[in-house]
Coordinates of C-alpha atoms in Angstrom, one line a residue:
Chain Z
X142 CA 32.9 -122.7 -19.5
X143 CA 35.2 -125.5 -19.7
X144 CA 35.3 -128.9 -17.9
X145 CA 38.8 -127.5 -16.5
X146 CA 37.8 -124.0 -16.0
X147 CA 34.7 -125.5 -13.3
X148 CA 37.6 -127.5 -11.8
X149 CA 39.6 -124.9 -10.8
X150 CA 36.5 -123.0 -10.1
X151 CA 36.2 -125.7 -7.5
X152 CA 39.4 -125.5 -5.9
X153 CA 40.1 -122.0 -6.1
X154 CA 36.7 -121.0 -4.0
X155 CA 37.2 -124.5 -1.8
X156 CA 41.0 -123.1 -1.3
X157 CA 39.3 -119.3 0.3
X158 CA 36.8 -121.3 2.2
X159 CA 38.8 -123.7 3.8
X160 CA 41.1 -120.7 4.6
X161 CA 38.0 -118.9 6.1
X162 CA 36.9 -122.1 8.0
X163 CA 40.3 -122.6 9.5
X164 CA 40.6 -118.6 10.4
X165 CA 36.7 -119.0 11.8
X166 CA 38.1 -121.8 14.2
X167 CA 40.5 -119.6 15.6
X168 CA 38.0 -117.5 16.6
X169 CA 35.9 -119.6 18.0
X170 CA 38.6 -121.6 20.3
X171 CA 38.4 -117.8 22.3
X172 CA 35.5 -119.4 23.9
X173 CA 38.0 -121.1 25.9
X174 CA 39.3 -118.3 27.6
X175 CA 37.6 -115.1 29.7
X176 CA 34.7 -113.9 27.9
X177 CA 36.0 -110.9 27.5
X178 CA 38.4 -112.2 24.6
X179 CA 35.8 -113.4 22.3
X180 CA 33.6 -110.4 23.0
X181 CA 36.4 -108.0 21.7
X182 CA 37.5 -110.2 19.5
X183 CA 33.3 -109.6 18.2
X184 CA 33.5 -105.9 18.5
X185 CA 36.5 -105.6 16.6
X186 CA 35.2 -107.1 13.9
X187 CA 31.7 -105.8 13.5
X188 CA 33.9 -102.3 13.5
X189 CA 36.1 -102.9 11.2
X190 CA 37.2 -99.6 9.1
X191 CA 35.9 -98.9 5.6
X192 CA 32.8 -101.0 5.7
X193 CA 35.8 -103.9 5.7
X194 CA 33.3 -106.4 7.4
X195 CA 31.1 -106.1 4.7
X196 CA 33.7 -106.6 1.8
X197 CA 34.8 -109.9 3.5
X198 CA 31.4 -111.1 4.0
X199 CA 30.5 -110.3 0.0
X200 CA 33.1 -111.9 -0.8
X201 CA 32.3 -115.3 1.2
X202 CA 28.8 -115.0 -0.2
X203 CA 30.2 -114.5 -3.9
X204 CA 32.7 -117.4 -3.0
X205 CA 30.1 -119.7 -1.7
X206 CA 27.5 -119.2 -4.4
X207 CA 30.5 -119.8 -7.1
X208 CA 31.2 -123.0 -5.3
X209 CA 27.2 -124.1 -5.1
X210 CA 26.2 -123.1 -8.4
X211 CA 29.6 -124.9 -10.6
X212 CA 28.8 -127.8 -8.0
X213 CA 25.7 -128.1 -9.4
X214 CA 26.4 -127.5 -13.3
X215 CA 29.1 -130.4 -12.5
X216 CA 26.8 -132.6 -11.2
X217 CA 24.2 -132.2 -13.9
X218 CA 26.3 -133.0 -16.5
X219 CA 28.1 -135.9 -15.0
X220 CA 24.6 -137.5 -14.9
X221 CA 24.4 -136.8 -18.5
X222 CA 27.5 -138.3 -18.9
X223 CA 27.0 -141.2 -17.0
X224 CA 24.1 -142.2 -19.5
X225 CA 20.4 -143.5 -18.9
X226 CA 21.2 -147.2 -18.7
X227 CA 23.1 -147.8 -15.0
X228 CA 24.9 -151.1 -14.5
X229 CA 23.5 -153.9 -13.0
X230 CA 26.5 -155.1 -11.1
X231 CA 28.4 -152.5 -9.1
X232 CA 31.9 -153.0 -8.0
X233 CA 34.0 -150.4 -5.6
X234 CA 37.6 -150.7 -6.5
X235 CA 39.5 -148.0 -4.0
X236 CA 37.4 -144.9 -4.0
X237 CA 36.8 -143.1 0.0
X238 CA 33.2 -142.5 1.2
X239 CA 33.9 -139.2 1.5
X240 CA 35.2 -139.0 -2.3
X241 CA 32.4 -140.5 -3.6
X242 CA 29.3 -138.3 -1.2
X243 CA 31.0 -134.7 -1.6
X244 CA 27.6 -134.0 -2.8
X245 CA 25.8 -135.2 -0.4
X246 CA 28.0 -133.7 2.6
X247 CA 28.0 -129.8 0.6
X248 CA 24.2 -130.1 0.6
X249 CA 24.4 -130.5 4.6
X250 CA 26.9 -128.0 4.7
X251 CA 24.9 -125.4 2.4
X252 CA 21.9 -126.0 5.0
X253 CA 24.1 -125.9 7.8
X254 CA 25.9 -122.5 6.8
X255 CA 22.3 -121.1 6.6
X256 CA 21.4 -122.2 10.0
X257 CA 24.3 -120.8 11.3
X258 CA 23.8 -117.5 9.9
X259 CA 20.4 -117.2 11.2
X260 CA 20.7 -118.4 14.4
X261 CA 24.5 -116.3 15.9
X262 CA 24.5 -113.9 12.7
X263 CA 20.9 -112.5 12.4
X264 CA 20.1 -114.2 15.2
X265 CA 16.2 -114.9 14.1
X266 CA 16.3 -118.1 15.4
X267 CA 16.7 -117.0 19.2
X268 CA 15.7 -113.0 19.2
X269 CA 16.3 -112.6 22.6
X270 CA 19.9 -113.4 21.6
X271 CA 19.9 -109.4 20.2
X272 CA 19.4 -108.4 24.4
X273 CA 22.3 -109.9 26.0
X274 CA 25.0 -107.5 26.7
X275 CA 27.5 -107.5 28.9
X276 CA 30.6 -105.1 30.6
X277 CA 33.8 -105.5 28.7
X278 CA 36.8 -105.6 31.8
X279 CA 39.5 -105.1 29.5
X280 CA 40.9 -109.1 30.6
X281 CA 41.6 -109.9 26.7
X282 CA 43.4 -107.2 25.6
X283 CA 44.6 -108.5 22.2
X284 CA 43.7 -105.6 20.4
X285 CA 43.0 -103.0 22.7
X286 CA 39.1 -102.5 22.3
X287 CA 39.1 -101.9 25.5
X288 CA 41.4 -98.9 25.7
X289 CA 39.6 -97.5 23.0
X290 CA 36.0 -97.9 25.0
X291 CA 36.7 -97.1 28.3
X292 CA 37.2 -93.2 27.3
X293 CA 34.1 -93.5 25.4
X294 CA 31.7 -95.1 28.0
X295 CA 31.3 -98.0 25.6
X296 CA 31.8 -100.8 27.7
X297 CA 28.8 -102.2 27.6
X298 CA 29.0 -104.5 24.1
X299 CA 26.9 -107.3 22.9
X300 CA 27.8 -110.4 25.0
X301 CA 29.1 -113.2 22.1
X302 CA 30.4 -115.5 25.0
X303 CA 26.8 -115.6 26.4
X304 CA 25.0 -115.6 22.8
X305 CA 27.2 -118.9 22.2
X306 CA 27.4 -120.9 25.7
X307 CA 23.0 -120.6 25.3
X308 CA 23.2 -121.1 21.7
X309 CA 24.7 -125.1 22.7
X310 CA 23.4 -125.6 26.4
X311 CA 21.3 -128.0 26.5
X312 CA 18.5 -126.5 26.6
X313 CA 18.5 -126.6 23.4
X314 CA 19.8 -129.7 22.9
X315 CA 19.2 -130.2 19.1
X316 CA 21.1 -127.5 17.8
X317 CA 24.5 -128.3 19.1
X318 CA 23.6 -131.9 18.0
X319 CA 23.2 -130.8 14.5
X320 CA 26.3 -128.4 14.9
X321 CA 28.3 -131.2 15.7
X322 CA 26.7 -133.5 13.1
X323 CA 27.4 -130.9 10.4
X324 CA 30.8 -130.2 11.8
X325 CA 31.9 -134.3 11.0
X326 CA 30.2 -133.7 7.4
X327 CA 32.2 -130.9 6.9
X328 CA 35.4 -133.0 7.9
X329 CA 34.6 -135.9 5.6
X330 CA 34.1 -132.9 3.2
X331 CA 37.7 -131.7 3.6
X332 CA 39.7 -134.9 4.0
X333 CA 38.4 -135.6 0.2
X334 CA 38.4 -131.8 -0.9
X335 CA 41.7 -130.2 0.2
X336 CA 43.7 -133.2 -1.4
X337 CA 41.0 -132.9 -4.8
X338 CA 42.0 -129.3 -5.2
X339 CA 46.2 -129.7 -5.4
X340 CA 45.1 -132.1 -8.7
X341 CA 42.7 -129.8 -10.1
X342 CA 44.8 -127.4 -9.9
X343 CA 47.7 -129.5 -11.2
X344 CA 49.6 -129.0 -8.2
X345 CA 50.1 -132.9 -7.6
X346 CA 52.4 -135.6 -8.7
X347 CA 52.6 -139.0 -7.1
X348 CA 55.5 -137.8 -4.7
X349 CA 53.0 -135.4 -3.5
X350 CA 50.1 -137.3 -3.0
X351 CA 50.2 -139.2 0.1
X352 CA 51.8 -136.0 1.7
X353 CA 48.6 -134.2 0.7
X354 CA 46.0 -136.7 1.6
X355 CA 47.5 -136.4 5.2
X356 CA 47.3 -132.8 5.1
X357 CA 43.6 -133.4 4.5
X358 CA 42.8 -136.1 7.0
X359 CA 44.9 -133.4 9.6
X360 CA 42.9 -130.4 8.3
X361 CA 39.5 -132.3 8.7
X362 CA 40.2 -133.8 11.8
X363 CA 41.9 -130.6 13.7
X364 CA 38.4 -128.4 12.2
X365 CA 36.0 -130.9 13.3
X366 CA 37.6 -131.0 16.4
X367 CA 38.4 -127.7 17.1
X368 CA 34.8 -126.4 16.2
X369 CA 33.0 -129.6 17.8
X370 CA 34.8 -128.9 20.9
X371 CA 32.4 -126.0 21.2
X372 CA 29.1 -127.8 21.0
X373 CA 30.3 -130.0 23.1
X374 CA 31.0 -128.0 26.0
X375 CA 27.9 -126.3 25.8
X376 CA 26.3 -129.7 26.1
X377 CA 28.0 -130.2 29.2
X378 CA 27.8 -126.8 30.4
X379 CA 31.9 -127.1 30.7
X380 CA 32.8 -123.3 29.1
X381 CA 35.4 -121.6 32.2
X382 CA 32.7 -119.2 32.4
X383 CA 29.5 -121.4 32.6
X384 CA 28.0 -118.9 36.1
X385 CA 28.5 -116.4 33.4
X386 CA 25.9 -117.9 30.8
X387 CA 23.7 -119.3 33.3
X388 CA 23.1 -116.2 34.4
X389 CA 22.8 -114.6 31.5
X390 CA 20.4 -117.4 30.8
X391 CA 18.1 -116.7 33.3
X392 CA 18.2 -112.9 32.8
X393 CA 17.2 -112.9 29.2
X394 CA 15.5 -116.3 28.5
X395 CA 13.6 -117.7 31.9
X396 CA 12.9 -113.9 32.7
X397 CA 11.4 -113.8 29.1
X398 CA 9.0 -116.4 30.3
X399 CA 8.6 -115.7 33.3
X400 CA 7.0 -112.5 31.7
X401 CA 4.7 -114.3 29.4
X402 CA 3.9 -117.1 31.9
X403 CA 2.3 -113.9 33.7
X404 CA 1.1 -112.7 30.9
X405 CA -0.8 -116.0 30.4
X406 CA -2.0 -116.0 34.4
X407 CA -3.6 -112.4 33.9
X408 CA -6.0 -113.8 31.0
Chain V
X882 CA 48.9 -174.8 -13.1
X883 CA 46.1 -178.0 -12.3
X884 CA 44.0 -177.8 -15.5
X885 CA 39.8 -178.1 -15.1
X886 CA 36.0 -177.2 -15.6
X887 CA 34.1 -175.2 -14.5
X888 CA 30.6 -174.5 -14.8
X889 CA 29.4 -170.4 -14.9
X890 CA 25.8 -168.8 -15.0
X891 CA 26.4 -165.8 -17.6
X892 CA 24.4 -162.7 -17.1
X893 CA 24.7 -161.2 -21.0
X894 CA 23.6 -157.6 -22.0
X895 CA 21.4 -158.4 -25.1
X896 CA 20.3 -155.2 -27.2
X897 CA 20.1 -155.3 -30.8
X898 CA 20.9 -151.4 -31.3
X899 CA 21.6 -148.1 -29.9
X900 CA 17.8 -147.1 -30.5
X901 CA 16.2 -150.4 -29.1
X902 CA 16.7 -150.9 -24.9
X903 CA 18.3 -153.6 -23.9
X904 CA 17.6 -156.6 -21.4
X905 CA 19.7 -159.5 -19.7
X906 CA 19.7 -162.8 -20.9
X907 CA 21.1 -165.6 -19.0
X908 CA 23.0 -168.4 -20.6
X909 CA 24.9 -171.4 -18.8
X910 CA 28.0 -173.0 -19.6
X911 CA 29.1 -176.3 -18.9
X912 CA 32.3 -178.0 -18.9
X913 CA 34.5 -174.7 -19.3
X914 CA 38.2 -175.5 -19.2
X915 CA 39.7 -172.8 -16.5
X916 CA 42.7 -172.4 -19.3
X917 CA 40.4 -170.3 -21.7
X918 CA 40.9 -167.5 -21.7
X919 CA 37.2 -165.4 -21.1
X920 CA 37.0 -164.1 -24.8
X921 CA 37.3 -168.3 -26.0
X922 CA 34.4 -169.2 -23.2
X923 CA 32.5 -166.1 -25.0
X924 CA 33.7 -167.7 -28.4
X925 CA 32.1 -171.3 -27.0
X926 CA 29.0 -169.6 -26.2
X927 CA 28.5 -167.8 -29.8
X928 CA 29.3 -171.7 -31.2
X929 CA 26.6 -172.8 -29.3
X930 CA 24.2 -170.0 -30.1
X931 CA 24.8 -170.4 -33.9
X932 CA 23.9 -174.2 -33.4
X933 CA 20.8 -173.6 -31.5
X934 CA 20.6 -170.8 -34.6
X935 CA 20.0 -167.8 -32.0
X936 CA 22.0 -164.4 -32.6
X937 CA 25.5 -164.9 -31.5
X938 CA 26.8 -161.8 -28.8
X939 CA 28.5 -159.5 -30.7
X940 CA 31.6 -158.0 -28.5
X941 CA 34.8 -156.1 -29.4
X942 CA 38.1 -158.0 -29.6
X943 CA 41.4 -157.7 -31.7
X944 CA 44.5 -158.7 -30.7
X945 CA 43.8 -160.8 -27.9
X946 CA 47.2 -159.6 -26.4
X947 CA 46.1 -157.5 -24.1
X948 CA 47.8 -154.3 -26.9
X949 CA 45.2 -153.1 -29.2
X950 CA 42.3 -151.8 -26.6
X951 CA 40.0 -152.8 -28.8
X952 CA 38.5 -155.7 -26.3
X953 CA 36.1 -153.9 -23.1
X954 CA 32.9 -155.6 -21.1
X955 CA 32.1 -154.5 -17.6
X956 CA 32.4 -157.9 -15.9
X957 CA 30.9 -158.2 -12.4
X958 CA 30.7 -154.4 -12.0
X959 CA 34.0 -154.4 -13.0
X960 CA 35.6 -152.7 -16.9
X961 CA 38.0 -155.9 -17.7
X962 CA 37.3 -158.1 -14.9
X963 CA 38.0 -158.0 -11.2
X964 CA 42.3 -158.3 -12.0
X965 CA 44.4 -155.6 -11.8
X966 CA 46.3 -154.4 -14.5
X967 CA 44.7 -156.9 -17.1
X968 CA 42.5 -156.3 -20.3
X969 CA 39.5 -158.7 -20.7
X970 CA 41.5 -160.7 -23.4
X971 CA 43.7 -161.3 -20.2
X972 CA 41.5 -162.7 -18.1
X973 CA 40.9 -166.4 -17.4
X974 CA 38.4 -168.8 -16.6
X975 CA 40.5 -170.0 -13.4
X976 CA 39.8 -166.3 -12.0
X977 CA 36.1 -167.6 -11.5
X978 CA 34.9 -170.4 -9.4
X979 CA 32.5 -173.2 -10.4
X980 CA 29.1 -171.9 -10.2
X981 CA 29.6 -168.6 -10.4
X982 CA 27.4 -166.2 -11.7
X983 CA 28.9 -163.8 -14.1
X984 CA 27.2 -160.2 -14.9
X985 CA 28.5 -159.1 -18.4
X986 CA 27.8 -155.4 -19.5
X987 CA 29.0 -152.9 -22.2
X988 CA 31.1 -150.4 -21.3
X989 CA 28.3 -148.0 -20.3
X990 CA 28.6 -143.8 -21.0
X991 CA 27.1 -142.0 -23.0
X992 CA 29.3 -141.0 -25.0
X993 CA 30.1 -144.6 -25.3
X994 CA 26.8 -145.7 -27.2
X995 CA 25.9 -149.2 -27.5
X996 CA 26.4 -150.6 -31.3
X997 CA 24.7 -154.2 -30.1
X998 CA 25.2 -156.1 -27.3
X999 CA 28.3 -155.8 -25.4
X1000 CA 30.2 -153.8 -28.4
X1001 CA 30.1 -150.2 -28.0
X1002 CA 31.3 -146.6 -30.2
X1003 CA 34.1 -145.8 -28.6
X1004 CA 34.7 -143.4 -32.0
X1005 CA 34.8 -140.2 -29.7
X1006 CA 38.2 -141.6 -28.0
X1007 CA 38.8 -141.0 -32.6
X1008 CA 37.7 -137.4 -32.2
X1009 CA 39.7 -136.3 -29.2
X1010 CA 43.0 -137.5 -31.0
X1011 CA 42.2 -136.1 -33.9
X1012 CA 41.6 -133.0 -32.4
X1013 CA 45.5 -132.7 -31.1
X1014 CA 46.8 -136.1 -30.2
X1015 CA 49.6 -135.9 -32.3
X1016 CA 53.3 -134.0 -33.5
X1017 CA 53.1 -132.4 -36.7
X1018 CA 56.1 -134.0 -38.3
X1019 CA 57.9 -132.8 -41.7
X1020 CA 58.3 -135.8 -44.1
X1021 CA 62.1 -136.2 -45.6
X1022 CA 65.1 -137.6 -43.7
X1023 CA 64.8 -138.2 -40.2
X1024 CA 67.4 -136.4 -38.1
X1025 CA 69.9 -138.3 -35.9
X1026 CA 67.8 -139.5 -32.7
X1027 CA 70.8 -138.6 -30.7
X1028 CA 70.4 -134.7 -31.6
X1029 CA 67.8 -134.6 -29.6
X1030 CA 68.4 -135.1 -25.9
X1031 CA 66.0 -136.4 -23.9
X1032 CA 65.8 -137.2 -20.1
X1033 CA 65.3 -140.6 -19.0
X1034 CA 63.2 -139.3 -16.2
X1035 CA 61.3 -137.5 -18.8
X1036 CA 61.4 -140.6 -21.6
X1037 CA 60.4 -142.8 -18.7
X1038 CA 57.4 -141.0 -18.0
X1039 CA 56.2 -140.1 -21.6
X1040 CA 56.0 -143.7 -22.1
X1041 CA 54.4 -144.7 -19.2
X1042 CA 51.5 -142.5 -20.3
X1043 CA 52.1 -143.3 -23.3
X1044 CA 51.1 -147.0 -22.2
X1045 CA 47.5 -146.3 -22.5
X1046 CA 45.6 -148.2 -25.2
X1047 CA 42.6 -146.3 -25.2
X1048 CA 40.2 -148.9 -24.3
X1049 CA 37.7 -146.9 -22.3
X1050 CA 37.7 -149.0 -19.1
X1051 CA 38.3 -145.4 -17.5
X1052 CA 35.5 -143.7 -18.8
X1053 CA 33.2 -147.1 -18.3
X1054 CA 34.0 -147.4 -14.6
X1055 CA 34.1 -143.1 -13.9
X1056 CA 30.9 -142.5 -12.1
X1057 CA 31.0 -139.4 -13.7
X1058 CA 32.0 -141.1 -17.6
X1059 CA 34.4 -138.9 -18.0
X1060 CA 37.5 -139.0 -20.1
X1061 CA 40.2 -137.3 -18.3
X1062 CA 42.5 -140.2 -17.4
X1063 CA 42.6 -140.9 -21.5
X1064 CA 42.9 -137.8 -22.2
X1065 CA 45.1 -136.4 -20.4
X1066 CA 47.8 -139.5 -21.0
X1067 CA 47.5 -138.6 -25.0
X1068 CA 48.2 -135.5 -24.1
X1069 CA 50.6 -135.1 -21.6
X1070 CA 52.7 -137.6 -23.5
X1071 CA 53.5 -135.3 -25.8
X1072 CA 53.6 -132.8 -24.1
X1073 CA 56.4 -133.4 -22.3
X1074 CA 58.8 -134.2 -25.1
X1075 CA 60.0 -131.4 -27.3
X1076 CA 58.7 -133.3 -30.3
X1077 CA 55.3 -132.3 -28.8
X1078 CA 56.5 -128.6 -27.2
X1079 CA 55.5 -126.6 -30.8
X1080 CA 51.9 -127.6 -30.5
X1081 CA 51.9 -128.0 -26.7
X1082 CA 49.6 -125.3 -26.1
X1083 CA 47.1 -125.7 -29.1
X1084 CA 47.2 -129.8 -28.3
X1085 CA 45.9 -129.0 -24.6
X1086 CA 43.2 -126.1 -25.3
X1087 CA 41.8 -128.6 -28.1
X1088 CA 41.7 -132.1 -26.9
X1089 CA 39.6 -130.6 -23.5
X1090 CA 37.7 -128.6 -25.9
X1091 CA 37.1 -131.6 -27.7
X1092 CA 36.4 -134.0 -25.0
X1093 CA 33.5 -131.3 -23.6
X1094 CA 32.0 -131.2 -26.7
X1095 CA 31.7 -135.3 -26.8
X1096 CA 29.7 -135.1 -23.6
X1097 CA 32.2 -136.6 -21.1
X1098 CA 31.9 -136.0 -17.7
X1099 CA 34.0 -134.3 -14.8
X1100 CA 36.7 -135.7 -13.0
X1101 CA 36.1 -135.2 -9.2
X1102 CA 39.4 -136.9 -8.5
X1103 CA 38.6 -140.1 -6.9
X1104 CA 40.7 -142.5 -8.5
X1105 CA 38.5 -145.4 -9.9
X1106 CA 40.0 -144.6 -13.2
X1107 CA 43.6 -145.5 -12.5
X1108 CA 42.3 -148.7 -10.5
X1109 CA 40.5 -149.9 -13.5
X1110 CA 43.1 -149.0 -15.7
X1111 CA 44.9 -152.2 -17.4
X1112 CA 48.0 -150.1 -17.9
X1113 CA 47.9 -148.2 -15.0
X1114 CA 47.6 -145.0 -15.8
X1115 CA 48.2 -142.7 -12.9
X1116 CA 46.3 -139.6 -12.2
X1117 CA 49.4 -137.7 -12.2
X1118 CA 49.0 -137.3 -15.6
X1119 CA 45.2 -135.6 -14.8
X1120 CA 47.0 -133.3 -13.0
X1121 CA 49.4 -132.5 -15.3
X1122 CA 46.8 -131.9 -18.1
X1123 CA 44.9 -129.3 -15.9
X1124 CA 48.4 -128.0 -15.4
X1125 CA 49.2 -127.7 -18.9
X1126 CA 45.6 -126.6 -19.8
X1127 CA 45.8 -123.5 -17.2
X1128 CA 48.4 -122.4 -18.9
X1129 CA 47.4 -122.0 -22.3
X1130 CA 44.6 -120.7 -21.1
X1131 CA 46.6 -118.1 -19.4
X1132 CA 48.5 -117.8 -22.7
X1133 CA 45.8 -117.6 -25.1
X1134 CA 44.0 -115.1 -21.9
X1135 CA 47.2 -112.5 -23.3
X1136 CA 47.3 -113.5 -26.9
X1137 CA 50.2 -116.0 -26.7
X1138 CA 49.0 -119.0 -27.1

């Protein structure tokens, strides 16, 4: 494969993640408003038609792995490039941090995507997160799960709102810590890599460029924003619902040790 | 300009061949006039190694003009010195300050391998032209230059890649070595002007073929190239190469190119 060829490797499976990141924020921003929203918002997509979810979710995997592995041939044979012998004196001329660690920051991000997936996907990291369920009322009505449970009896759906408000309290401090850690890796990330793939693509010129390195510093910012802001209300238990996930928190999680603090008594 | 001395601590790369390794030695030099230029203060200190009948530094020059792209040396970290826009034969003794201590290195990549000293083969920059940096032209006559039209936008910008001398000072200062920023001005500068259109798409599926094959690394687009650059080279022509490349990959893809 071509030098070019892994270039445009690079920026076409950047260009659907970045996509996907942006589309994910959306998502997540439901948070904001009554839990029923994001938790329909859930269903609808763990039931989407013709095994849809699954498609979209190989192809993510396929993207990511693309991205990883040509990273990594890149990499390898820059070293080479670069030689055995390094210079003594080293001199920055105009090159960003962000340019010069994407590296660095995809690593992060390659660990952090695998937390994530564990922790709200498989949920392996909390189990008890599998047991929280809650009524849907029908409030966010977007697409009309609702409508389409009520009939059915199937109101009672696997409470997202809940699963993501315990996920970043603070009891568990440390993992909305390293969300939001992640989440200003993944902006530094961008600001470099959504201007970097309009050149490798071609798609540049010097009219464009200053134009596209803000569209990068705005794309970074608004995503580390938009999916810090979640994290961060956890941390300070600030989601309009909070009663909600405390008391989900003490049905499923203090319950849970209240049980095996009894557990322990009886030996 | 108020003429003077200075006095500089030189940091030289000494290696005696590309299979030996190489070391620093350190050399000082009195009395420099800040007029020399930093080729001449070199030039002083070979005099004086010859005298003191030590191996004189061997390092690349031509023209001294600041045209040919035959001079490098990574000064200070730096391919051609700290200045914008200048070559090394450009450069100055009254850009340093008395005392200073100057680093001098080859132009390191590995596809740049060190002949001795500070001079370095720079003959794969040969091979990638060779490989399509050129029009085919038919001896005879030459038509009437005013038959074939040409933009000034276009003309402008042909030439302004065309500007590049091919010293290297972008692959030297590349974290990744690599060549793109060279060769994509060779190419793109013909590219663009029907002259160069017949071989447009062999000239771009070559020269990247070629410039893989020398070991050069990968652009990840961060621009120390065109800051090094003493003819400013912009990255626009990078893009345009990848442009251009694409598409005769998408053309030779069909059987069209």
């Amino acid at each position: 494969m071509s030098s070019l060829v892994k270039k445009y490797l690079m920026a076409l499976t950047g260009f659907v993640l970045v996509g996907f990141v942006c589309g994910h924020m959306l998502g997540n921003l439901q948070m904001f408003l009554h839990p029923d929203w994001i938790n329909e918002y859930a269903y609808k997509l763990q039931h989407l038609p013709y095994g849809l979810l699954w498609v979209v979710r190989l192809v993510l995997l396929i993207t990511v792995i693309v991205h990883v592995v040509v990273a990594v041939q890149l990499v390898l044979e820059n070293r080479r490039a670069r030689g055995g012998e390094n210079y003594a004196a080293k001199a920055k001329l105009q090159a960003t941090f962000a340019s010069k660690t994407m590296r660095y920051t995809g690593l992060v991000l390659l660990a952090f995507i695998i937390f994530h997936i564990l922790h709200f996907t498989v949920q392996s990291v909390h189990p008890e997160f599998k047991e929280l369920h809650t009524e849907i009322t029908g409030t966010g009505t977007l697409w009309h799960v609702y409508d389409h449970l009520k009939p059915m009896g199937h109101t009672n759906q696997h409470d997202v709102y809940a699963m993501v408000g315990i996920g970043f309290s603070p009891h568990f401090w440390y993992v909305p810590a390293f969300y939001i850690f992640s989440m200003a890796l993944l902006c530094m990330h961008l600001t470099h890599g959504v201007a970097s793939m309009f050149q490798s693509l071609g798609l540049r010129n010097s009219v464009w460029t200053p134009r596209l390195r803000k569209l990068a510093l705005v794309i970074g910012w608004v995503v580390f924003l938009g999916f810090s802001s979640l994290p961060v209300a956890g941390l300070l238990q600030a989601f309009p619902h909070q009663d909600h996930i405390q008391a989900q928190y003490e049905h499923t999680f203090d319950g849970g040790a209240a049980h095996s603090d009894a557990a322990a008594h009886n030996h | 300009m108020s003429e003077g001395t200075i006095s500089v601590k030189l940091k030289v790369w000494r290696q005696k061949n590309g299979q030996e390794s190489g070391h620093f030695e350190d050399y000082q030099m009195d009395d420099v006039s800040t007029s020399s230029s930093f080729l001449e203060m070199l030039d002083l200190l070979n005099e004086k190694l010859i005298d003191e009948d030590k191996d004189p530094v061997a390092f690349d020059h031509d023209c001294r003009e600041g045209i040919c792209g035959m001079c490098s040396l990574t000064i200070n970290g730096i391919p051609h010195g700290k200045n914008a826009l200048q070559t090394t034969c450009q450069l100055h003794m009254r850009s340093f300050q008395d005392g200073d201590t100057i680093t001098i290195e080859p132009f390191r990549a590995h596809p740049f391998p060190v002949i001795r000293d500070l001079a370095v083969d720079r003959t794969s920059f040969e091979r990638i032209m060779q490989s399509g940096g050129y029009v085919t032209q038919r001896i005879g006559a030459a038509q009437d230059a005013n038959a074939l039209p040409i933009g000034k936008e276009v003309a402008d910008r042909a030439m302004d890649a065309a500007a590049c001398i091919g010293c290297g000072a972008c692959v030297a200062v590349c974290p990744n070595a690599s060549a793109m920023l060279f060769t994509s001005a060779k190419m793109t500068q013909l590219n663009m002007l029907p002259q160069g259109r017949p071989e447009k798409d062999r000239r771009s599926l070559n020269m990247v073929a070629q410039m893989d094959a020398e070991g050069f690394g990968n652009c990840t687009n961060i621009g120390e190239c065109s800051a090094a650059c003493p003819k400013g080279i912009s990255m626009d022509f990078i893009a345009m190469m990848n442009r251009d490349y694409a598409v005769a990959r998408v053309k030779s893809f069909f059987g069209a190119a």
